[in-house]
Amino acid sequence: VGPVEILYAALDWYVAILFGYLYSETGMLIMNIHGANKTYDREVQRFEEELFTFQPSRDLRRWYPVLNSRMLGEYLHFCYFMYYLIIVSIAAVLYLTRPREHYDRCVTAIALGFFTCFAFYLVCPVQGPYWSFDRPEASEVAYFFVDVVRFVLGGSSKGTAMPSGH
């Protein structure tokens, strides 16, 4: 593998690397456009309460003890974390094993989805329930992956909850 191949690989993957940077800066851009504390969480929560007659993000866990299971919490946090790995893994497998056109189509589709979400975040920022409601202690929710997800969310941008890029 020579310097030319390394340069081509870097050019092939720069968009994927750019996503992480763009996402981390979206919160700052939202703050510059809308002000430090302007989000539409109350409006979205009010809509959810009208639709469901309760606040699902806050009330379901309290009403249904089965949802307090640490095993279920571990599974759900594992699934949330896997989203990040799946996106990168699919692109990497296509890049390494399929014709270049397959990788290009995959990255283009992912980019279109992400950029569409980024544009919506700028127009209608929502922090989401993770930032809006009290969170239980990590040891009450799951075992290992709750800490991994909280680490990932530590680098997350506030104001980018809806529509979810997931």
mmCIF file of N, CA and C in Angstrom, residues 11-146:
data_model
loop_
_atom_site.group_PDB
_atom_site.id
_atom_site.type_symbol
_atom_site.label_atom_id
_atom_site.label_comp_id
_atom_site.label_asym_id
_atom_site.label_seq_id
_atom_site.Cartn_x
_atom_site.Cartn_y
_atom_site.Cartn_z
ATOM 1 N N LEU A 11 -9.666 10.032 0.808
ATOM 2 C CA LEU A 11 -10.680 10.764 0.050
ATOM 3 C C LEU A 11 -12.007 10.008 0.023
ATOM 4 N N ASP A 12 -11.930 8.677 -0.005
ATOM 5 C CA ASP A 12 -13.151 7.874 0.008
ATOM 6 C C ASP A 12 -13.900 7.981 1.333
ATOM 7 N N TRP A 13 -13.175 8.138 2.428
ATOM 8 C CA TRP A 13 -13.777 8.094 3.761
ATOM 9 C C TRP A 13 -13.956 9.463 4.406
ATOM 10 N N TYR A 14 -13.545 10.534 3.762
ATOM 11 C CA TYR A 14 -13.620 11.838 4.423
ATOM 12 C C TYR A 14 -15.055 12.243 4.748
ATOM 13 N N VAL A 15 -16.025 11.854 3.922
ATOM 14 C CA VAL A 15 -17.413 12.211 4.185
ATOM 15 C C VAL A 15 -17.878 11.563 5.490
ATOM 16 N N ALA A 16 -17.531 10.303 5.709
ATOM 17 C CA ALA A 16 -17.915 9.617 6.947
ATOM 18 C C ALA A 16 -17.296 10.303 8.165
ATOM 19 N N ILE A 17 -16.061 10.713 8.037
ATOM 20 C CA ILE A 17 -15.391 11.408 9.140
ATOM 21 C C ILE A 17 -16.029 12.777 9.350
ATOM 22 N N LEU A 18 -16.430 13.405 8.269
ATOM 23 C CA LEU A 18 -17.066 14.717 8.341
ATOM 24 C C LEU A 18 -18.397 14.678 9.085
ATOM 25 N N PHE A 19 -19.149 13.575 8.978
ATOM 26 C CA PHE A 19 -20.427 13.454 9.680
ATOM 27 C C PHE A 19 -20.267 13.683 11.175
ATOM 28 N N GLY A 20 -19.279 13.033 11.767
ATOM 29 C CA GLY A 20 -19.067 13.184 13.202
ATOM 30 C C GLY A 20 -18.794 14.620 13.585
ATOM 31 N N TYR A 21 -17.964 15.286 12.821
ATOM 32 C CA TYR A 21 -17.653 16.687 13.105
ATOM 33 C C TYR A 21 -18.885 17.568 12.919
ATOM 34 N N LEU A 22 -19.602 17.393 11.814
ATOM 35 C CA LEU A 22 -20.806 18.201 11.564
ATOM 36 C C LEU A 22 -21.830 18.013 12.674
ATOM 37 N N TYR A 23 -22.028 16.777 13.090
ATOM 38 C CA TYR A 23 -23.002 16.511 14.135
ATOM 39 C C TYR A 23 -22.588 17.182 15.444
ATOM 40 N N SER A 24 -21.311 17.092 15.785
ATOM 41 C CA SER A 24 -20.861 17.690 17.045
ATOM 42 C C SER A 24 -20.979 19.212 17.026
ATOM 43 N N GLU A 25 -20.901 19.827 15.869
ATOM 44 C CA GLU A 25 -21.003 21.280 15.756
ATOM 45 C C GLU A 25 -22.434 21.777 15.543
ATOM 46 N N THR A 26 -23.363 20.880 15.281
ATOM 47 C CA THR A 26 -24.742 21.284 15.008
ATOM 48 C C THR A 26 -25.350 22.018 16.189
ATOM 49 N N GLY A 27 -25.088 21.550 17.405
ATOM 50 C CA GLY A 27 -25.626 22.216 18.589
ATOM 51 C C GLY A 27 -25.172 23.663 18.692
ATOM 52 N N MET A 28 -23.914 23.918 18.396
ATOM 53 C CA MET A 28 -23.392 25.287 18.440
ATOM 54 C C MET A 28 -24.039 26.146 17.361
ATOM 55 N N LEU A 29 -24.224 25.580 16.180
ATOM 56 C CA LEU A 29 -24.875 26.313 15.093
ATOM 57 C C LEU A 29 -26.330 26.631 15.456
ATOM 58 N N ILE A 30 -27.023 25.670 16.044
ATOM 59 C CA ILE A 30 -28.404 25.892 16.490
ATOM 60 C C ILE A 30 -28.454 27.030 17.500
ATOM 61 N N MET A 31 -27.516 27.020 18.444
ATOM 62 C CA MET A 31 -27.480 28.065 19.470
ATOM 63 C C MET A 31 -27.241 29.433 18.827
ATOM 64 N N ASN A 32 -26.387 29.492 17.824
ATOM 65 C CA ASN A 32 -26.123 30.759 17.146
ATOM 66 C C ASN A 32 -27.331 31.249 16.348
ATOM 67 N N ILE A 33 -28.126 30.341 15.819
ATOM 68 C CA ILE A 33 -29.294 30.723 15.031
ATOM 69 C C ILE A 33 -30.483 31.082 15.929
ATOM 70 N N HIS A 34 -30.754 30.244 16.940
ATOM 71 C CA HIS A 34 -31.978 30.369 17.733
ATOM 72 C C HIS A 34 -31.770 30.973 19.117
ATOM 73 N N GLY A 35 -30.557 31.088 19.568
ATOM 74 C CA GLY A 35 -30.308 31.533 20.933
ATOM 75 C C GLY A 35 -30.016 30.347 21.832
ATOM 76 N N ALA A 36 -29.475 30.631 22.986
ATOM 77 C CA ALA A 36 -28.948 29.585 23.864
ATOM 78 C C ALA A 36 -30.000 28.602 24.346
ATOM 79 N N ASN A 37 -31.200 29.041 24.619
ATOM 80 C CA ASN A 37 -32.172 28.159 25.256
ATOM 81 C C ASN A 37 -33.425 27.915 24.427
ATOM 82 N N LYS A 38 -33.404 28.218 23.144
ATOM 83 C CA LYS A 38 -34.607 28.052 22.324
ATOM 84 C C LYS A 38 -34.627 26.675 21.680
ATOM 85 N N THR A 39 -35.526 25.838 22.175
ATOM 86 C CA THR A 39 -35.801 24.555 21.537
ATOM 87 C C THR A 39 -37.314 24.366 21.526
ATOM 88 N N TYR A 40 -37.757 23.364 20.836
ATOM 89 C CA TYR A 40 -39.190 23.104 20.701
ATOM 90 C C TYR A 40 -39.618 21.861 21.485
ATOM 91 N N ASP A 41 -38.912 21.577 22.572
ATOM 92 C CA ASP A 41 -39.239 20.402 23.378
ATOM 93 C C ASP A 41 -40.644 20.475 23.965
ATOM 94 N N ARG A 42 -41.016 21.615 24.499
ATOM 95 C CA ARG A 42 -42.351 21.730 25.114
ATOM 96 C C ARG A 42 -43.450 21.446 24.101
ATOM 97 N N GLU A 43 -43.299 21.972 22.899
ATOM 98 C CA GLU A 43 -44.311 21.758 21.871
ATOM 99 C C GLU A 43 -44.392 20.278 21.482
ATOM 100 N N VAL A 44 -43.246 19.631 21.325
ATOM 101 C CA VAL A 44 -43.235 18.210 20.968
ATOM 102 C C VAL A 44 -43.794 17.372 22.110
ATOM 103 N N GLN A 45 -43.411 17.681 23.341
ATOM 104 C CA GLN A 45 -43.936 16.936 24.490
ATOM 105 C C GLN A 45 -45.435 17.135 24.640
ATOM 106 N N ARG A 46 -45.909 18.348 24.399
ATOM 107 C CA ARG A 46 -47.347 18.610 24.455
ATOM 108 C C ARG A 46 -48.071 17.787 23.388
ATOM 109 N N PHE A 47 -47.516 17.733 22.175
ATOM 110 C CA PHE A 47 -48.111 16.927 21.109
ATOM 111 C C PHE A 47 -48.153 15.450 21.509
ATOM 112 N N GLU A 48 -47.054 14.938 22.085
ATOM 113 C CA GLU A 48 -47.022 13.544 22.520
ATOM 114 C C GLU A 48 -48.081 13.272 23.591
ATOM 115 N N GLU A 49 -48.227 14.189 24.523
ATOM 116 C CA GLU A 49 -49.222 14.015 25.580
ATOM 117 C C GLU A 49 -50.642 14.045 25.015
ATOM 118 N N GLU A 50 -50.881 14.880 24.025
ATOM 119 C CA GLU A 50 -52.201 14.893 23.389
ATOM 120 C C GLU A 50 -52.444 13.613 22.596
ATOM 121 N N LEU A 51 -51.421 13.125 21.932
ATOM 122 C CA LEU A 51 -51.546 11.923 21.119
ATOM 123 C C LEU A 51 -51.735 10.675 21.979
ATOM 124 N N PHE A 52 -50.920 10.525 23.024
ATOM 125 C CA PHE A 52 -50.928 9.311 23.845
ATOM 126 C C PHE A 52 -51.715 9.460 25.144
ATOM 127 N N THR A 53 -52.090 10.657 25.513
ATOM 128 C CA THR A 53 -52.742 11.015 26.781
ATOM 129 C C THR A 53 -51.807 10.882 27.980
ATOM 130 N N PHE A 54 -50.530 10.718 27.734
ATOM 131 C CA PHE A 54 -49.498 10.704 28.776
ATOM 132 C C PHE A 54 -48.164 10.983 28.113
ATOM 133 N N GLN A 55 -47.125 11.166 28.890
ATOM 134 C CA GLN A 55 -45.791 11.432 28.349
ATOM 135 C C GLN A 55 -45.004 10.115 28.332
ATOM 136 N N PRO A 56 -44.896 9.468 27.166
ATOM 137 C CA PRO A 56 -44.261 8.149 27.095
ATOM 138 C C PRO A 56 -42.812 8.145 27.590
ATOM 139 N N SER A 57 -42.067 9.185 27.299
ATOM 140 C CA SER A 57 -40.656 9.217 27.691
ATOM 141 C C SER A 57 -40.488 9.198 29.199
ATOM 142 N N ARG A 58 -41.447 9.723 29.910
ATOM 143 C CA ARG A 58 -41.346 9.820 31.359
ATOM 144 C C ARG A 58 -42.156 8.740 32.070
ATOM 145 N N ASP A 59 -43.348 8.405 31.563
ATOM 146 C CA ASP A 59 -44.300 7.619 32.328
ATOM 147 C C ASP A 59 -44.260 6.109 32.106
ATOM 148 N N LEU A 60 -43.896 5.645 30.930
ATOM 149 C CA LEU A 60 -43.957 4.211 30.654
ATOM 150 C C LEU A 60 -43.111 3.401 31.632
ATOM 151 N N ARG A 61 -41.922 3.849 31.900
ATOM 152 C CA ARG A 61 -41.007 3.121 32.794
ATOM 153 C C ARG A 61 -41.576 3.015 34.207
ATOM 154 N N ARG A 62 -42.260 4.037 34.628
ATOM 155 C CA ARG A 62 -42.839 4.059 35.969
ATOM 156 C C ARG A 62 -44.083 3.182 36.050
ATOM 157 N N TRP A 63 -44.872 3.131 34.995
ATOM 158 C CA TRP A 63 -46.137 2.404 35.007
ATOM 159 C C TRP A 63 -45.986 0.910 34.789
ATOM 160 N N TYR A 64 -44.970 0.517 34.034
ATOM 161 C CA TYR A 64 -44.802 -0.896 33.696
ATOM 162 C C TYR A 64 -43.479 -1.400 34.273
ATOM 163 N N PRO A 65 -43.542 -2.081 35.419
ATOM 164 C CA PRO A 65 -42.311 -2.524 36.085
ATOM 165 C C PRO A 65 -41.408 -3.388 35.202
ATOM 166 N N VAL A 66 -41.987 -4.109 34.239
ATOM 167 C CA VAL A 66 -41.160 -4.932 33.362
ATOM 168 C C VAL A 66 -40.161 -4.063 32.585
ATOM 169 N N LEU A 67 -40.522 -2.802 32.345
ATOM 170 C CA LEU A 67 -39.616 -1.904 31.632
ATOM 171 C C LEU A 67 -38.457 -1.436 32.516
ATOM 172 N N ASN A 68 -38.516 -1.723 33.803
ATOM 173 C CA ASN A 68 -37.418 -1.383 34.714
ATOM 174 C C ASN A 68 -36.350 -2.462 34.761
ATOM 175 N N SER A 69 -36.482 -3.488 33.968
ATOM 176 C CA SER A 69 -35.526 -4.584 33.948
ATOM 177 C C SER A 69 -34.159 -4.098 33.477
ATOM 178 N N ARG A 70 -33.131 -4.423 34.237
ATOM 179 C CA ARG A 70 -31.779 -4.039 33.823
ATOM 180 C C ARG A 70 -31.349 -4.804 32.575
ATOM 181 N N MET A 71 -31.852 -6.031 32.412
ATOM 182 C CA MET A 71 -31.523 -6.795 31.202
ATOM 183 C C MET A 71 -32.140 -6.129 29.964
ATOM 184 N N LEU A 72 -33.379 -5.689 30.073
ATOM 185 C CA LEU A 72 -34.004 -4.970 28.968
ATOM 186 C C LEU A 72 -33.256 -3.671 28.706
ATOM 187 N N GLY A 73 -32.898 -2.967 29.764
ATOM 188 C CA GLY A 73 -32.133 -1.733 29.611
ATOM 189 C C GLY A 73 -30.798 -1.978 28.931
ATOM 190 N N GLU A 74 -30.133 -3.073 29.299
ATOM 191 C CA GLU A 74 -28.850 -3.412 28.666
ATOM 192 C C GLU A 74 -29.046 -3.683 27.177
ATOM 193 N N TYR A 75 -30.087 -4.439 26.861
ATOM 194 C CA TYR A 75 -30.371 -4.751 25.466
ATOM 195 C C TYR A 75 -30.659 -3.480 24.666
ATOM 196 N N LEU A 76 -31.496 -2.604 25.196
ATOM 197 C CA LEU A 76 -31.851 -1.373 24.490
ATOM 198 C C LEU A 76 -30.644 -0.451 24.321
ATOM 199 N N HIS A 77 -29.793 -0.355 25.335
ATOM 200 C CA HIS A 77 -28.582 0.466 25.208
ATOM 201 C C HIS A 77 -27.602 -0.166 24.227
ATOM 202 N N PHE A 78 -27.530 -1.493 24.211
ATOM 203 C CA PHE A 78 -26.707 -2.189 23.229
ATOM 204 C C PHE A 78 -27.196 -1.862 21.813
ATOM 205 N N CYS A 79 -28.516 -1.921 21.599
ATOM 206 C CA CYS A 79 -29.078 -1.615 20.278
ATOM 207 C C CYS A 79 -28.785 -0.180 19.873
ATOM 208 N N TYR A 80 -28.911 0.751 20.798
ATOM 209 C CA TYR A 80 -28.635 2.155 20.501
ATOM 210 C C TYR A 80 -27.178 2.322 20.071
ATOM 211 N N PHE A 81 -26.261 1.695 20.798
ATOM 212 C CA PHE A 81 -24.842 1.794 20.467
ATOM 213 C C PHE A 81 -24.543 1.130 19.124
ATOM 214 N N MET A 82 -25.199 0.018 18.847
ATOM 215 C CA MET A 82 -24.923 -0.710 17.613
ATOM 216 C C MET A 82 -25.274 0.105 16.371
ATOM 217 N N TYR A 83 -26.195 1.036 16.511
ATOM 218 C CA TYR A 83 -26.542 1.884 15.370
ATOM 219 C C TYR A 83 -25.280 2.525 14.791
ATOM 220 N N TYR A 84 -24.444 3.047 15.653
ATOM 221 C CA TYR A 84 -23.227 3.711 15.186
ATOM 222 C C TYR A 84 -22.294 2.715 14.498
ATOM 223 N N LEU A 85 -22.157 1.534 15.078
ATOM 224 C CA LEU A 85 -21.271 0.530 14.478
ATOM 225 C C LEU A 85 -21.825 -0.011 13.159
ATOM 226 N N ILE A 86 -23.135 -0.170 13.080
ATOM 227 C CA ILE A 86 -23.736 -0.715 11.860
ATOM 228 C C ILE A 86 -23.496 0.211 10.678
ATOM 229 N N ILE A 87 -23.666 1.499 10.880
ATOM 230 C CA ILE A 87 -23.464 2.450 9.782
ATOM 231 C C ILE A 87 -22.040 2.343 9.237
ATOM 232 N N VAL A 88 -21.067 2.365 10.119
ATOM 233 C CA VAL A 88 -19.667 2.296 9.696
ATOM 234 C C VAL A 88 -19.350 0.916 9.131
ATOM 235 N N SER A 89 -19.863 -0.135 9.763
ATOM 236 C CA SER A 89 -19.553 -1.501 9.328
ATOM 237 C C SER A 89 -20.088 -1.792 7.928
ATOM 238 N N ILE A 90 -21.309 -1.370 7.667
ATOM 239 C CA ILE A 90 -21.882 -1.616 6.339
ATOM 240 C C ILE A 90 -21.044 -0.927 5.275
ATOM 241 N N ALA A 91 -20.697 0.314 5.518
ATOM 242 C CA ALA A 91 -19.871 1.040 4.549
ATOM 243 C C ALA A 91 -18.508 0.356 4.390
ATOM 244 N N ALA A 92 -17.907 -0.073 5.490
ATOM 245 C CA ALA A 92 -16.584 -0.718 5.413
ATOM 246 C C ALA A 92 -16.644 -2.040 4.654
ATOM 247 N N VAL A 93 -17.674 -2.842 4.922
ATOM 248 C CA VAL A 93 -17.806 -4.125 4.214
ATOM 249 C C VAL A 93 -18.001 -3.882 2.724
ATOM 250 N N LEU A 94 -18.848 -2.937 2.367
ATOM 251 C CA LEU A 94 -19.048 -2.633 0.945
ATOM 252 C C LEU A 94 -17.759 -2.122 0.308
ATOM 253 N N TYR A 95 -17.053 -1.280 1.020
ATOM 254 C CA TYR A 95 -15.808 -0.702 0.500
ATOM 255 C C TYR A 95 -14.762 -1.782 0.224
ATOM 256 N N LEU A 96 -14.701 -2.752 1.130
ATOM 257 C CA LEU A 96 -13.654 -3.774 1.036
ATOM 258 C C LEU A 96 -14.024 -4.970 0.175
ATOM 259 N N THR A 97 -15.324 -5.234 -0.020
ATOM 260 C CA THR A 97 -15.698 -6.499 -0.670
ATOM 261 C C THR A 97 -16.531 -6.356 -1.940
ATOM 262 N N ARG A 98 -17.035 -5.186 -2.228
ATOM 263 C CA ARG A 98 -17.936 -5.019 -3.368
ATOM 264 C C ARG A 98 -17.374 -3.989 -4.346
ATOM 265 N N PRO A 99 -17.961 -3.944 -5.531
ATOM 266 C CA PRO A 99 -17.554 -2.889 -6.472
ATOM 267 C C PRO A 99 -17.768 -1.499 -5.857
ATOM 268 N N ARG A 100 -16.939 -0.592 -6.231
ATOM 269 C CA ARG A 100 -16.931 0.759 -5.676
ATOM 270 C C ARG A 100 -18.312 1.425 -5.742
ATOM 271 N N GLU A 101 -19.073 1.137 -6.771
ATOM 272 C CA GLU A 101 -20.393 1.737 -6.946
ATOM 273 C C GLU A 101 -21.309 1.430 -5.757
ATOM 274 N N HIS A 102 -21.205 0.248 -5.180
ATOM 275 C CA HIS A 102 -22.046 -0.116 -4.027
ATOM 276 C C HIS A 102 -21.707 0.755 -2.821
ATOM 277 N N TYR A 103 -20.439 0.955 -2.573
ATOM 278 C CA TYR A 103 -20.005 1.820 -1.471
ATOM 279 C C TYR A 103 -20.484 3.251 -1.705
ATOM 280 N N ASP A 104 -20.307 3.740 -2.927
ATOM 281 C CA ASP A 104 -20.729 5.111 -3.246
ATOM 282 C C ASP A 104 -22.221 5.310 -3.016
ATOM 283 N N ARG A 105 -23.022 4.347 -3.441
ATOM 284 C CA ARG A 105 -24.470 4.453 -3.245
ATOM 285 C C ARG A 105 -24.828 4.435 -1.761
ATOM 286 N N CYS A 106 -24.181 3.578 -1.014
ATOM 287 C CA CYS A 106 -24.440 3.482 0.421
ATOM 288 C C CYS A 106 -24.108 4.795 1.122
ATOM 289 N N VAL A 107 -22.939 5.325 0.879
ATOM 290 C CA VAL A 107 -22.527 6.570 1.535
ATOM 291 C C VAL A 107 -23.404 7.737 1.075
ATOM 292 N N THR A 108 -23.797 7.743 -0.185
ATOM 293 C CA THR A 108 -24.677 8.800 -0.676
ATOM 294 C C THR A 108 -26.036 8.741 0.019
ATOM 295 N N ALA A 109 -26.592 7.547 0.174
ATOM 296 C CA ALA A 109 -27.893 7.403 0.848
ATOM 297 C C ALA A 109 -27.795 7.828 2.310
ATOM 298 N N ILE A 110 -26.745 7.405 2.987
ATOM 299 C CA ILE A 110 -26.555 7.791 4.385
ATOM 300 C C ILE A 110 -26.371 9.302 4.490
ATOM 301 N N ALA A 111 -25.570 9.858 3.604
ATOM 302 C CA ALA A 111 -25.335 11.309 3.622
ATOM 303 C C ALA A 111 -26.636 12.068 3.390
ATOM 304 N N LEU A 112 -27.452 11.629 2.458
ATOM 305 C CA LEU A 112 -28.721 12.293 2.193
ATOM 306 C C LEU A 112 -29.607 12.275 3.444
ATOM 307 N N GLY A 113 -29.678 11.131 4.097
ATOM 308 C CA GLY A 113 -30.467 11.032 5.327
ATOM 309 C C GLY A 113 -29.941 11.935 6.422
ATOM 310 N N PHE A 114 -28.632 11.909 6.643
ATOM 311 C CA PHE A 114 -28.036 12.735 7.694
ATOM 312 C C PHE A 114 -28.180 14.227 7.391
ATOM 313 N N PHE A 115 -27.889 14.637 6.168
ATOM 314 C CA PHE A 115 -27.979 16.059 5.839
ATOM 315 C C PHE A 115 -29.419 16.559 5.912
ATOM 316 N N THR A 116 -30.378 15.711 5.567
ATOM 317 C CA THR A 116 -31.782 16.080 5.713
ATOM 318 C C THR A 116 -32.114 16.306 7.189
ATOM 319 N N CYS A 117 -31.653 15.401 8.044
ATOM 320 C CA CYS A 117 -31.874 15.576 9.489
ATOM 321 C C CYS A 117 -31.179 16.838 9.983
ATOM 322 N N PHE A 118 -29.936 17.074 9.558
ATOM 323 C CA PHE A 118 -29.211 18.279 9.985
ATOM 324 C C PHE A 118 -30.003 19.534 9.627
ATOM 325 N N ALA A 119 -30.555 19.570 8.412
ATOM 326 C CA ALA A 119 -31.326 20.745 7.985
ATOM 327 C C ALA A 119 -32.558 20.914 8.873
ATOM 328 N N PHE A 120 -33.234 19.816 9.202
ATOM 329 C CA PHE A 120 -34.411 19.896 10.064
ATOM 330 C C PHE A 120 -34.014 20.362 11.461
ATOM 331 N N TYR A 121 -32.884 19.876 11.981
ATOM 332 C CA TYR A 121 -32.415 20.298 13.310
ATOM 333 C C TYR A 121 -32.239 21.812 13.366
ATOM 334 N N LEU A 122 -31.730 22.399 12.284
ATOM 335 C CA LEU A 122 -31.489 23.840 12.266
ATOM 336 C C LEU A 122 -32.788 24.639 12.272
ATOM 337 N N VAL A 123 -33.837 24.079 11.661
ATOM 338 C CA VAL A 123 -35.122 24.771 11.594
ATOM 339 C C VAL A 123 -35.919 24.568 12.881
ATOM 340 N N CYS A 124 -35.885 23.384 13.431
ATOM 341 C CA CYS A 124 -36.732 23.041 14.579
ATOM 342 C C CYS A 124 -35.931 22.236 15.610
ATOM 343 N N PRO A 125 -35.075 22.899 16.381
ATOM 344 C CA PRO A 125 -34.245 22.156 17.335
ATOM 345 C C PRO A 125 -35.048 21.587 18.508
ATOM 346 N N VAL A 126 -34.802 20.325 18.819
ATOM 347 C CA VAL A 126 -35.425 19.637 19.946
ATOM 348 C C VAL A 126 -34.327 18.879 20.678
ATOM 349 N N GLN A 127 -34.210 19.110 21.987
ATOM 350 C CA GLN A 127 -33.184 18.413 22.757
ATOM 351 C C GLN A 127 -33.544 16.957 22.998
ATOM 352 N N GLY A 128 -34.791 16.674 23.255
ATOM 353 C CA GLY A 128 -35.236 15.308 23.477
ATOM 354 C C GLY A 128 -35.325 14.950 24.940
ATOM 355 N N PRO A 129 -35.943 13.804 25.212
ATOM 356 C CA PRO A 129 -36.203 13.410 26.599
ATOM 357 C C PRO A 129 -34.935 13.138 27.401
ATOM 358 N N TYR A 130 -33.855 12.747 26.750
ATOM 359 C CA TYR A 130 -32.620 12.480 27.495
ATOM 360 C C TYR A 130 -32.187 13.717 28.275
ATOM 361 N N TRP A 131 -32.362 14.889 27.698
ATOM 362 C CA TRP A 131 -31.954 16.131 28.340
ATOM 363 C C TRP A 131 -33.093 16.798 29.103
ATOM 364 N N SER A 132 -34.343 16.400 28.836
ATOM 365 C CA SER A 132 -35.498 17.088 29.406
ATOM 366 C C SER A 132 -35.952 16.538 30.753
ATOM 367 N N PHE A 133 -35.802 15.238 30.965
ATOM 368 C CA PHE A 133 -36.323 14.605 32.167
ATOM 369 C C PHE A 133 -35.182 14.079 33.032
ATOM 370 N N ASP A 134 -35.487 13.867 34.303
ATOM 371 C CA ASP A 134 -34.495 13.273 35.199
ATOM 372 C C ASP A 134 -34.139 11.878 34.706
ATOM 373 N N ARG A 135 -32.872 11.551 34.790
ATOM 374 C CA ARG A 135 -32.405 10.229 34.384
ATOM 375 C C ARG A 135 -32.081 9.415 35.631
ATOM 376 N N PRO A 136 -32.433 8.144 35.630
ATOM 377 C CA PRO A 136 -32.042 7.296 36.762
ATOM 378 C C PRO A 136 -30.533 7.063 36.750
ATOM 379 N N GLU A 137 -30.023 6.588 37.850
ATOM 380 C CA GLU A 137 -28.602 6.232 37.908
ATOM 381 C C GLU A 137 -28.318 5.109 36.919
ATOM 382 N N ALA A 138 -27.135 5.121 36.356
ATOM 383 C CA ALA A 138 -26.762 4.114 35.361
ATOM 384 C C ALA A 138 -26.917 2.704 35.911
ATOM 385 N N SER A 139 -26.565 2.491 37.173
ATOM 386 C CA SER A 139 -26.642 1.151 37.766
ATOM 387 C C SER A 139 -28.084 0.661 37.894
ATOM 388 N N GLU A 140 -29.077 1.555 37.833
ATOM 389 C CA GLU A 140 -30.482 1.167 37.904
ATOM 390 C C GLU A 140 -31.025 0.779 36.535
ATOM 391 N N VAL A 141 -30.341 1.158 35.480
ATOM 392 C CA VAL A 141 -30.873 1.009 34.130
ATOM 393 C C VAL A 141 -30.310 -0.215 33.415
ATOM 394 N N ALA A 142 -29.015 -0.422 33.489
ATOM 395 C CA ALA A 142 -28.367 -1.503 32.750
ATOM 396 C C ALA A 142 -27.033 -1.816 33.411
ATOM 397 N N TYR A 143 -26.222 -2.613 32.744
ATOM 398 C CA TYR A 143 -24.949 -3.044 33.309
ATOM 399 C C TYR A 143 -23.769 -2.311 32.684
ATOM 400 N N PHE A 144 -23.495 -2.581 31.414
ATOM 401 C CA PHE A 144 -22.302 -2.059 30.746
ATOM 402 C C PHE A 144 -22.624 -0.996 29.698
ATOM 403 N N PHE A 145 -23.567 -1.294 28.817
ATOM 404 C CA PHE A 145 -23.792 -0.428 27.660
ATOM 405 C C PHE A 145 -24.411 0.916 28.016
ATOM 406 N N VAL A 146 -25.018 1.036 29.182
ATOM 407 C CA VAL A 146 -25.542 2.339 29.589
ATOM 408 C C VAL A 146 -24.397 3.339 29.713
#
